[in-house]
mmCIF file of C-alpha atoms in Angstrom:
data_model
loop_
_atom_site.group_PDB
_atom_site.id
_atom_site.type_symbol
_atom_site.label_atom_id
_atom_site.label_comp_id
_atom_site.label_asym_id
_atom_site.label_seq_id
_atom_site.Cartn_x
_atom_site.Cartn_y
_atom_site.Cartn_z
ATOM 1 C CA UNK A 221 -9.466 -29.812 20.607
ATOM 2 C CA UNK A 222 -6.173 -31.908 21.748
ATOM 3 C CA UNK A 223 -3.954 -33.442 18.806
ATOM 4 C CA UNK A 224 -6.503 -32.405 16.321
ATOM 5 C CA UNK A 225 -6.528 -30.023 13.154
ATOM 6 C CA UNK A 226 -9.081 -26.933 13.791
ATOM 7 C CA UNK A 227 -10.157 -25.070 10.521
ATOM 8 C CA UNK A 228 -11.681 -21.786 10.532
ATOM 9 C CA UNK A 229 -12.482 -21.724 7.031
ATOM 10 C CA UNK A 230 -12.334 -24.707 4.555
ATOM 11 C CA UNK A 231 -13.035 -24.451 0.717
ATOM 12 C CA UNK A 232 -12.344 -27.439 -1.457
ATOM 13 C CA UNK A 233 -12.230 -28.149 -5.134
ATOM 14 C CA UNK A 234 -13.270 -26.738 -8.274
ATOM 15 C CA UNK A 235 -14.988 -23.373 -8.820
ATOM 16 C CA UNK A 236 -14.368 -19.636 -8.867
ATOM 17 C CA UNK A 237 -14.403 -18.620 -5.139
ATOM 18 C CA UNK A 238 -14.639 -15.016 -3.858
ATOM 19 C CA UNK A 239 -13.943 -15.115 0.078
ATOM 20 C CA UNK A 240 -14.507 -11.437 0.962
ATOM 21 C CA UNK A 241 -14.495 -9.448 4.278
ATOM 22 C CA UNK A 242 -14.816 -12.353 6.616
ATOM 23 C CA UNK A 243 -13.219 -12.394 10.421
ATOM 24 C CA UNK A 244 -11.769 -15.315 11.517
ATOM 25 C CA UNK A 245 -10.686 -14.880 15.235
ATOM 26 C CA UNK A 246 -10.295 -16.621 18.656
ATOM 27 C CA UNK A 247 -10.247 -20.281 17.441
ATOM 28 C CA UNK A 248 -8.074 -22.544 19.806
ATOM 29 C CA UNK A 249 -6.774 -26.012 19.332
ATOM 30 C CA UNK A 250 -5.195 -26.627 22.450
ATOM 31 C CA UNK A 251 -2.858 -29.647 23.682
ATOM 32 C CA UNK A 252 -0.595 -32.140 22.392
ATOM 33 C CA UNK A 253 0.267 -31.723 18.414
ATOM 34 C CA UNK A 254 -2.697 -29.679 17.782
ATOM 35 C CA UNK A 255 -2.929 -27.508 14.844
ATOM 36 C CA UNK A 256 -5.216 -24.489 13.837
ATOM 37 C CA UNK A 257 -5.760 -23.168 10.131
ATOM 38 C CA UNK A 258 -7.451 -20.071 9.610
ATOM 39 C CA UNK A 259 -8.388 -20.333 6.037
ATOM 40 C CA UNK A 260 -7.942 -23.864 4.317
ATOM 41 C CA UNK A 261 -8.182 -24.039 0.519
ATOM 42 C CA UNK A 262 -7.514 -26.962 -1.432
ATOM 43 C CA UNK A 263 -7.699 -26.999 -5.283
ATOM 44 C CA UNK A 264 -9.950 -23.972 -5.516
ATOM 45 C CA UNK A 265 -9.007 -23.287 -9.096
ATOM 46 C CA UNK A 266 -10.054 -19.540 -9.186
ATOM 47 C CA UNK A 267 -9.933 -17.901 -5.987
ATOM 48 C CA UNK A 268 -10.113 -14.394 -4.586
ATOM 49 C CA UNK A 269 -9.264 -13.804 -1.007
ATOM 50 C CA UNK A 270 -9.862 -10.053 -0.056
ATOM 51 C CA UNK A 271 -10.000 -7.845 2.911
ATOM 52 C CA UNK A 272 -10.337 -10.424 5.608
ATOM 53 C CA UNK A 273 -8.803 -10.661 9.280
ATOM 54 C CA UNK A 274 -7.176 -13.702 10.330
ATOM 55 C CA UNK A 275 -6.075 -13.161 13.862
ATOM 56 C CA UNK A 276 -5.388 -14.242 17.301
ATOM 57 C CA UNK A 277 -6.160 -18.240 16.528
ATOM 58 C CA UNK A 278 -3.832 -20.362 18.441
ATOM 59 C CA UNK A 279 -2.730 -24.214 18.522
ATOM 60 C CA UNK A 280 -0.006 -25.841 20.396
ATOM 61 C CA UNK A 281 2.289 -27.332 17.639
ATOM 62 C CA UNK A 282 1.348 -25.116 14.481
ATOM 63 C CA UNK A 283 -0.778 -22.185 13.446
ATOM 64 C CA UNK A 284 -1.349 -21.112 9.944
ATOM 65 C CA UNK A 285 -3.215 -17.792 8.659
ATOM 66 C CA UNK A 286 -3.881 -18.459 4.892
ATOM 67 C CA UNK A 287 -3.102 -21.960 3.497
ATOM 68 C CA UNK A 288 -3.963 -23.008 -0.094
ATOM 69 C CA UNK A 289 -2.713 -25.862 -2.350
ATOM 70 C CA UNK A 290 -3.591 -25.624 -5.856
ATOM 71 C CA UNK A 291 -1.440 -27.211 -8.358
ATOM 72 C CA UNK A 292 -3.509 -26.369 -11.620
ATOM 73 C CA UNK A 293 -2.398 -23.657 -13.828
ATOM 74 C CA UNK A 294 -4.540 -21.496 -16.264
ATOM 75 C CA UNK A 295 -6.555 -19.925 -13.116
ATOM 76 C CA UNK A 296 -6.358 -16.981 -11.053
ATOM 77 C CA UNK A 297 -5.130 -16.992 -7.185
ATOM 78 C CA UNK A 298 -5.781 -13.338 -5.887
ATOM 79 C CA UNK A 299 -4.744 -12.434 -2.254
ATOM 80 C CA UNK A 300 -5.413 -8.773 -1.520
ATOM 81 C CA UNK A 301 -5.630 -6.724 1.672
ATOM 82 C CA UNK A 302 -5.785 -9.442 4.183
ATOM 83 C CA UNK A 303 -4.412 -8.980 7.613
ATOM 84 C CA UNK A 304 -3.123 -11.925 9.498
ATOM 85 C CA UNK A 305 -1.927 -11.718 13.172
ATOM 86 C CA UNK A 306 -0.521 -14.454 15.005
ATOM 87 C CA UNK A 307 1.106 -14.738 18.548
ATOM 88 C CA UNK A 308 2.193 -17.776 20.322
ATOM 89 C CA UNK A 309 4.349 -18.450 23.242
ATOM 90 C CA UNK A 310 4.393 -22.272 23.306
ATOM 91 C CA UNK A 311 7.999 -23.745 23.056
ATOM 92 C CA UNK A 312 8.603 -25.467 19.461
ATOM 93 C CA UNK A 313 5.496 -23.872 17.891
ATOM 94 C CA UNK A 314 5.757 -23.355 14.163
ATOM 95 C CA UNK A 315 3.708 -20.185 12.831
ATOM 96 C CA UNK A 316 2.870 -19.723 9.152
ATOM 97 C CA UNK A 317 1.181 -16.446 7.955
ATOM 98 C CA UNK A 318 0.620 -17.349 4.509
ATOM 99 C CA UNK A 319 1.507 -20.743 3.155
ATOM 100 C CA UNK A 320 0.521 -21.200 -0.501
ATOM 101 C CA UNK A 321 1.670 -23.754 -3.149
ATOM 102 C CA UNK A 322 -0.355 -22.131 -6.265
ATOM 103 C CA UNK A 323 0.474 -22.798 -9.952
ATOM 104 C CA UNK A 324 -2.120 -20.318 -11.276
ATOM 105 C CA UNK A 325 -1.737 -16.691 -12.123
ATOM 106 C CA UNK A 326 -1.033 -15.207 -8.614
ATOM 107 C CA UNK A 327 -1.560 -11.566 -7.216
ATOM 108 C CA UNK A 328 -0.496 -11.225 -3.450
ATOM 109 C CA UNK A 329 -0.643 -7.661 -2.791
ATOM 110 C CA UNK A 330 -1.459 -5.156 0.004
ATOM 111 C CA UNK A 331 -1.474 -7.893 2.867
ATOM 112 C CA UNK A 332 -0.266 -7.083 6.381
ATOM 113 C CA UNK A 333 1.116 -10.443 7.604
ATOM 114 C CA UNK A 334 2.450 -10.021 11.550
ATOM 115 C CA UNK A 335 3.384 -13.203 13.034
ATOM 116 C CA UNK A 336 5.466 -13.436 16.580
ATOM 117 C CA UNK A 337 6.143 -16.451 18.169
ATOM 118 C CA UNK A 338 8.955 -17.726 20.767
ATOM 119 C CA UNK A 339 10.215 -20.425 18.239
ATOM 120 C CA UNK A 340 9.771 -20.575 14.680
ATOM 121 C CA UNK A 341 7.981 -18.588 12.130
ATOM 122 C CA UNK A 342 7.154 -18.117 8.224
ATOM 123 C CA UNK A 343 5.429 -15.021 7.517
ATOM 124 C CA UNK A 344 5.165 -15.933 3.908
ATOM 125 C CA UNK A 345 5.700 -19.121 1.933
ATOM 126 C CA UNK A 346 4.609 -18.601 -1.631
ATOM 127 C CA UNK A 347 5.854 -21.329 -3.845
ATOM 128 C CA UNK A 348 5.255 -21.513 -7.646
ATOM 129 C CA UNK A 349 6.865 -22.456 -10.463
ATOM 130 C CA UNK A 350 4.680 -19.948 -12.523
ATOM 131 C CA UNK A 351 5.634 -16.230 -13.051
ATOM 132 C CA UNK A 352 3.569 -14.049 -10.246
ATOM 133 C CA UNK A 353 1.464 -11.474 -11.737
ATOM 134 C CA UNK A 354 2.045 -9.343 -8.962
ATOM 135 C CA UNK A 355 3.794 -9.625 -5.362
ATOM 136 C CA UNK A 356 3.926 -6.205 -3.888
ATOM 137 C CA UNK A 357 2.754 -3.669 -1.287
ATOM 138 C CA UNK A 358 2.564 -6.166 1.511
ATOM 139 C CA UNK A 359 3.974 -5.281 5.221
ATOM 140 C CA UNK A 360 5.652 -8.108 7.193
ATOM 141 C CA UNK A 361 6.536 -8.048 10.776
ATOM 142 C CA UNK A 362 8.200 -10.996 12.857
ATOM 143 C CA UNK A 363 10.305 -11.226 16.006
ATOM 144 C CA UNK A 364 11.608 -15.051 16.444
ATOM 145 C CA UNK A 365 14.357 -17.126 17.178
ATOM 146 C CA UNK A 366 14.366 -18.968 13.774
ATOM 147 C CA UNK A 367 12.668 -17.418 10.362
ATOM 148 C CA UNK A 368 12.001 -18.711 7.081
ATOM 149 C CA UNK A 369 10.570 -16.916 4.086
ATOM 150 C CA UNK A 370 9.756 -18.725 0.720
ATOM 151 C CA UNK A 371 8.976 -17.110 -2.837
ATOM 152 C CA UNK A 372 8.820 -18.805 -5.934
ATOM 153 C CA UNK A 373 11.155 -21.817 -5.858
ATOM 154 C CA UNK A 374 13.719 -20.017 -3.210
ATOM 155 C CA UNK A 375 13.785 -19.894 0.551
ATOM 156 C CA UNK A 376 15.595 -17.398 2.716
ATOM 157 C CA UNK A 377 16.272 -16.728 6.273
ATOM 158 C CA UNK A 378 15.348 -13.249 6.524
ATOM 159 C CA UNK A 379 13.228 -10.501 4.862
ATOM 160 C CA UNK A 380 16.188 -9.017 3.070
ATOM 161 C CA UNK A 381 16.462 -12.379 1.490
ATOM 162 C CA UNK A 382 13.023 -12.512 0.515
ATOM 163 C CA UNK A 383 13.068 -8.697 -0.904
ATOM 164 C CA UNK A 384 16.127 -8.790 -2.970
ATOM 165 C CA UNK A 385 14.899 -12.608 -4.743
ATOM 166 C CA UNK A 386 13.962 -10.634 -7.855
ATOM 167 C CA UNK A 387 10.503 -11.954 -7.314
ATOM 168 C CA UNK A 388 8.873 -9.055 -5.627
ATOM 169 C CA UNK A 389 8.116 -5.462 -5.998
ATOM 170 C CA UNK A 390 10.012 -2.577 -4.455
ATOM 171 C CA UNK A 391 7.413 -1.633 -2.269
ATOM 172 C CA UNK A 392 7.375 -4.727 0.126
ATOM 173 C CA UNK A 393 8.341 -3.646 3.464
ATOM 174 C CA UNK A 394 9.012 -4.645 7.160
ATOM 175 C CA UNK A 395 7.195 -2.474 9.725
ATOM 176 C CA UNK A 396 5.527 -3.143 13.162
ATOM 177 C CA UNK A 397 2.056 -1.539 12.227
ATOM 178 C CA UNK A 398 1.055 -1.958 15.954
ATOM 179 C CA UNK A 399 -2.692 -2.913 15.651
ATOM 180 C CA UNK A 400 -4.908 -0.529 17.549
ATOM 181 C CA UNK A 401 -6.427 -3.751 19.776
ATOM 182 C CA UNK A 402 -6.221 -7.267 18.534
ATOM 183 C CA UNK A 403 -7.703 -8.569 21.863
ATOM 184 C CA UNK A 404 -11.206 -6.926 20.746
ATOM 185 C CA UNK A 405 -10.293 -8.002 16.969
ATOM 186 C CA UNK A 406 -9.548 -4.271 16.254
ATOM 187 C CA UNK A 407 -6.783 -4.447 13.519
ATOM 188 C CA UNK A 408 -6.870 -0.929 12.366
ATOM 189 C CA UNK A 409 -3.482 0.748 12.265
ATOM 190 C CA UNK A 410 -1.708 3.761 12.099
ATOM 191 C CA UNK A 411 1.546 3.109 10.276
ATOM 192 C CA UNK A 412 2.204 5.544 7.605
ATOM 193 C CA UNK A 413 4.419 2.986 5.517
ATOM 194 C CA UNK A 414 1.102 0.956 5.235
ATOM 195 C CA UNK A 415 -0.831 3.772 4.488
ATOM 196 C CA UNK A 416 -2.284 5.033 1.169
ATOM 197 C CA UNK A 417 0.167 3.419 -0.949
ATOM 198 C CA UNK A 418 -1.588 0.238 -2.829
ATOM 199 C CA UNK A 419 -3.037 1.350 -6.150
ATOM 200 C CA UNK A 420 -6.763 0.825 -6.068
ATOM 201 C CA UNK A 421 -8.748 -2.278 -7.512
ATOM 202 C CA UNK A 422 -12.521 -2.529 -7.054
ATOM 203 C CA UNK A 423 -12.535 -5.473 -5.637
ATOM 204 C CA UNK A 424 -10.407 -4.191 -2.466
ATOM 205 C CA UNK A 425 -13.529 -1.696 -1.720
ATOM 206 C CA UNK A 426 -15.266 -1.590 0.706
ATOM 207 C CA UNK A 427 -13.026 -2.835 3.540
ATOM 208 C CA UNK A 428 -13.975 -5.256 6.040
ATOM 209 C CA UNK A 429 -16.043 -2.771 8.058
ATOM 210 C CA UNK A 430 -17.878 -1.089 4.928
ATOM 211 C CA UNK A 431 -15.713 1.889 4.348
ATOM 212 C CA UNK A 432 -15.034 2.838 1.161
ATOM 213 C CA UNK A 433 -11.273 2.553 0.099
ATOM 214 C CA UNK A 434 -9.299 5.848 -1.050
ATOM 215 C CA UNK A 435 -9.735 5.176 -4.938
ATOM 216 C CA UNK A 436 -6.383 6.604 -5.691
ATOM 217 C CA UNK A 437 -4.038 4.601 -3.476
ATOM 218 C CA UNK A 438 -5.586 3.115 -0.366
ATOM 219 C CA UNK A 439 -4.179 1.250 2.739
ATOM 220 C CA UNK A 440 -2.465 -2.047 3.357
ATOM 221 C CA UNK A 441 -4.610 -4.631 5.168
ATOM 222 C CA UNK A 442 -8.214 -5.230 5.590
ATOM 223 C CA UNK A 443 -8.963 -2.005 7.303
ATOM 224 C CA UNK A 444 -9.011 1.585 5.804
ATOM 225 C CA UNK A 445 -7.891 4.290 8.159
ATOM 226 C CA UNK A 446 -7.806 8.246 7.815
ATOM 227 C CA UNK A 447 -4.429 9.549 6.729
ATOM 228 C CA UNK A 448 -4.279 13.393 6.360
ATOM 229 C CA UNK A 449 -1.225 15.588 5.257
ATOM 230 C CA UNK A 450 -2.333 19.253 5.292
ATOM 231 C CA UNK A 451 -1.429 21.996 3.125
ATOM 232 C CA UNK A 452 -1.509 24.679 5.916
ATOM 233 C CA UNK A 453 -0.513 27.482 3.947
ATOM 234 C CA UNK A 454 1.208 28.851 1.034
ATOM 235 C CA UNK A 455 3.581 31.862 0.114
ATOM 236 C CA UNK A 456 3.250 32.635 -3.746
ATOM 237 C CA UNK A 457 2.734 35.881 -5.446
ATOM 238 C CA UNK A 458 0.392 36.110 -8.308
ATOM 239 C CA UNK A 459 -0.761 39.536 -9.603
ATOM 240 C CA UNK A 460 -4.269 39.318 -10.965
ATOM 241 C CA UNK A 461 -2.653 40.680 -14.236
ATOM 242 C CA UNK A 462 0.746 39.474 -15.555
ATOM 243 C CA UNK A 463 2.662 39.348 -18.826
ATOM 244 C CA UNK A 464 3.913 36.191 -20.360
ATOM 245 C CA UNK A 465 7.102 34.967 -19.104
ATOM 246 C CA UNK A 466 6.208 35.729 -15.430
ATOM 247 C CA UNK A 467 8.052 33.469 -13.229
ATOM 248 C CA UNK A 468 7.771 33.446 -9.265
ATOM 249 C CA UNK A 469 8.845 31.311 -6.280
ATOM 250 C CA UNK A 470 6.621 29.292 -4.260
ATOM 251 C CA UNK A 471 6.558 27.934 -0.821
ATOM 252 C CA UNK A 472 4.174 25.558 0.937
ATOM 253 C CA UNK A 473 3.918 24.890 4.664
ATOM 254 C CA UNK A 474 2.586 21.207 5.439
ATOM 255 C CA UNK A 475 1.089 20.013 8.611
ATOM 256 C CA UNK A 476 1.203 16.401 9.444
ATOM 257 C CA UNK A 477 -2.428 15.416 10.839
ATOM 258 C CA UNK A 478 -1.847 11.984 11.197
ATOM 259 C CA UNK A 479 -0.645 9.821 14.323
ATOM 260 C CA UNK A 480 2.551 8.567 12.777
ATOM 261 C CA UNK A 481 5.678 10.246 11.323
ATOM 262 C CA UNK A 482 5.296 11.044 7.692
ATOM 263 C CA UNK A 483 7.646 11.269 4.990
ATOM 264 C CA UNK A 484 8.529 10.408 1.215
ATOM 265 C CA UNK A 485 5.463 12.054 0.033
ATOM 266 C CA UNK A 486 5.212 14.956 -2.816
ATOM 267 C CA UNK A 487 4.237 18.559 -2.941
ATOM 268 C CA UNK A 488 3.440 19.901 -6.213
ATOM 269 C CA UNK A 489 2.219 23.000 -8.327
ATOM 270 C CA UNK A 490 0.542 22.997 -11.631
ATOM 271 C CA UNK A 491 0.038 25.765 -14.352
ATOM 272 C CA UNK A 492 -3.234 25.058 -16.192
ATOM 273 C CA UNK A 493 -2.515 21.331 -15.424
ATOM 274 C CA UNK A 494 0.921 20.816 -16.051
ATOM 275 C CA UNK A 495 2.454 19.457 -13.012
ATOM 276 C CA UNK A 496 5.766 19.643 -11.099
ATOM 277 C CA UNK A 497 6.205 17.286 -8.234
ATOM 278 C CA UNK A 498 8.901 17.761 -5.453
ATOM 279 C CA UNK A 499 9.769 15.044 -2.959
ATOM 280 C CA UNK A 500 9.701 15.847 0.830
ATOM 281 C CA UNK A 501 12.162 13.287 2.270
ATOM 282 C CA UNK A 502 12.034 15.382 5.893
ATOM 283 C CA UNK A 503 10.128 13.316 8.676
ATOM 284 C CA UNK A 504 7.475 15.251 10.326
ATOM 285 C CA UNK A 505 6.084 14.381 13.311
ATOM 286 C CA UNK A 506 2.603 13.976 14.507
ATOM 287 C CA UNK A 507 1.224 17.406 14.776
ATOM 288 C CA UNK A 508 4.295 19.143 13.475
ATOM 289 C CA UNK A 509 4.636 21.443 10.411
ATOM 290 C CA UNK A 510 7.267 22.003 7.787
ATOM 291 C CA UNK A 511 8.075 24.690 5.278
ATOM 292 C CA UNK A 512 8.872 23.378 1.907
ATOM 293 C CA UNK A 513 10.489 25.819 -0.966
ATOM 294 C CA UNK A 514 10.118 24.691 -4.196
ATOM 295 C CA UNK A 515 13.513 24.276 -5.969
ATOM 296 C CA UNK A 516 11.761 25.084 -9.491
ATOM 297 C CA UNK A 517 9.967 28.270 -10.199
ATOM 298 C CA UNK A 518 6.559 28.766 -11.331
ATOM 299 C CA UNK A 519 6.867 29.991 -14.706
ATOM 300 C CA UNK A 520 3.935 31.201 -16.860
ATOM 301 C CA UNK A 521 5.188 31.455 -20.224
ATOM 302 C CA UNK A 522 2.409 32.289 -22.679
ATOM 303 C CA UNK A 523 -0.383 34.368 -22.869
ATOM 304 C CA UNK A 524 -3.464 32.302 -21.823
ATOM 305 C CA UNK A 525 -6.059 32.544 -18.964
ATOM 306 C CA UNK A 526 -4.057 30.669 -16.417
ATOM 307 C CA UNK A 527 -4.831 28.732 -13.185
ATOM 308 C CA UNK A 528 -1.985 27.720 -10.867
ATOM 309 C CA UNK A 529 -2.423 25.280 -7.788
ATOM 310 C CA UNK A 530 0.003 24.724 -4.989
ATOM 311 C CA UNK A 531 -0.959 21.362 -3.118
ATOM 312 C CA UNK A 532 -0.070 18.117 -1.207
ATOM 313 C CA UNK A 533 0.047 15.226 -3.574
ATOM 314 C CA UNK A 534 0.137 12.389 -1.017
ATOM 315 C CA UNK A 535 -2.986 10.723 -1.938
ATOM 316 C CA UNK A 536 -4.210 11.284 1.614
ATOM 317 C CA UNK A 537 -7.976 10.752 2.455
ATOM 318 C CA UNK A 538 -8.628 14.380 3.159
ATOM 319 C CA UNK A 539 -8.385 16.406 -0.228
ATOM 320 C CA UNK A 540 -10.403 19.349 1.192
ATOM 321 C CA UNK A 541 -7.218 20.741 2.842
ATOM 322 C CA UNK A 542 -4.787 19.936 0.293
ATOM 323 C CA UNK A 543 -4.459 22.766 -1.910
ATOM 324 C CA UNK A 544 -4.378 26.368 -2.824
ATOM 325 C CA UNK A 545 -5.664 27.867 -6.217
ATOM 326 C CA UNK A 546 -4.635 31.432 -7.772
ATOM 327 C CA UNK A 547 -5.995 32.736 -11.161
ATOM 328 C CA UNK A 548 -4.442 35.248 -13.206
ATOM 329 C CA UNK A 549 -4.820 37.186 -16.687
ATOM 330 C CA UNK A 550 -1.891 36.866 -18.729
ATOM 331 C CA UNK A 551 -1.057 39.296 -21.209
ATOM 332 C CA UNK A 552 1.331 39.000 -24.349
ATOM 333 C CA UNK A 553 4.603 40.227 -23.228
ATOM 334 C CA UNK A 554 5.926 43.669 -24.837
ATOM 335 C CA UNK A 555 9.192 42.806 -26.409
ATOM 336 C CA UNK A 556 9.007 39.029 -26.358
ATOM 337 C CA UNK A 557 8.123 36.629 -23.536
ATOM 338 C CA UNK A 558 9.515 33.107 -23.589
ATOM 339 C CA UNK A 559 10.021 31.036 -26.617
ATOM 340 C CA UNK A 560 8.139 27.709 -26.286
ATOM 341 C CA UNK A 561 10.014 24.714 -28.484
ATOM 342 C CA UNK A 562 7.837 23.727 -31.498
ATOM 343 C CA UNK A 563 8.124 20.686 -33.806
ATOM 344 C CA UNK A 564 6.712 22.939 -36.591
ATOM 345 C CA UNK A 565 8.825 24.179 -39.565
ATOM 346 C CA UNK A 566 8.366 27.245 -41.687
ATOM 347 C CA UNK A 567 9.956 28.541 -44.954
ATOM 348 C CA UNK A 568 12.196 31.453 -44.953
ATOM 349 C CA UNK A 569 11.703 34.991 -46.087
ATOM 350 C CA UNK A 570 13.713 35.459 -49.150
ATOM 351 C CA UNK A 571 14.359 39.048 -50.631
ATOM 352 C CA UNK A 572 15.891 39.582 -53.879
ATOM 353 C CA UNK A 573 16.920 42.956 -55.597
ATOM 354 C CA UNK A 574 19.366 44.483 -58.227
#
């Protein structure tokens, strides 16, 4: 098509639309002032756009990944776990990852927007005078001579302006996720910052390929991958019988079985379900290990049958190698033990005499 607009998917007017797990790829509008729009929505009212890939579409003048106009309030606009990928080297080309003007209750969460052109790019333009329900857990990437970012009623020239606008959550990030093979529509990725950190909601599962999402926290984008941080070994001494008040230190060795560097995840131990977590900030390269000594001792204060677990707490996808479990019999400590604070009150013993 030349000097025309080519649409991948069009949804128009009133309804409660669920657009789930579609691939809109390799549509081309070439020549003159041609425009390509991946998904085009006009006054859809209620809309759920979830786990779609929109990639490798091309036009000479303008390319849009997601486009929606909905000026009616009192409805819901849900945009979750979509992957948008645009590459264009045309001089003067303008690319929009997501262009949305929506006065409904908007959730924009868990998406990956990757837009690179030789000229102008707007990874996200999300205009609304209505307070957003959630804009968080999205990953963006762009590399252009000119950028524009829009959120709420404000416009910014870079990601930092968008991130600090006050309209988005703290887990928005800017990363090149390095998709596996966009030329074959393979948008799986192995970027740790986009893995296992989006709170689960049922509509996001399964992913575009039919893979069930991690039901604790899942990946960003349309495809769920496997991320594994292993509890390789634990150094912890717990005899089979102890006295109340027993304390011991613990150390866990973790291994990165993932293909990207991992960091900022928790290790933890629990005593009869009472959890103590510790953040691991060290960066661990693929295949490497790290020994982490807990700064708090493992304390067993009272005489009850006790189970201690030491584990990786990273919401990863292979739970079978995450933990070590210890059991012991706890006897009352002769001469004491440790006092446990209590809100209960008691009356004093009073002795009187002549």
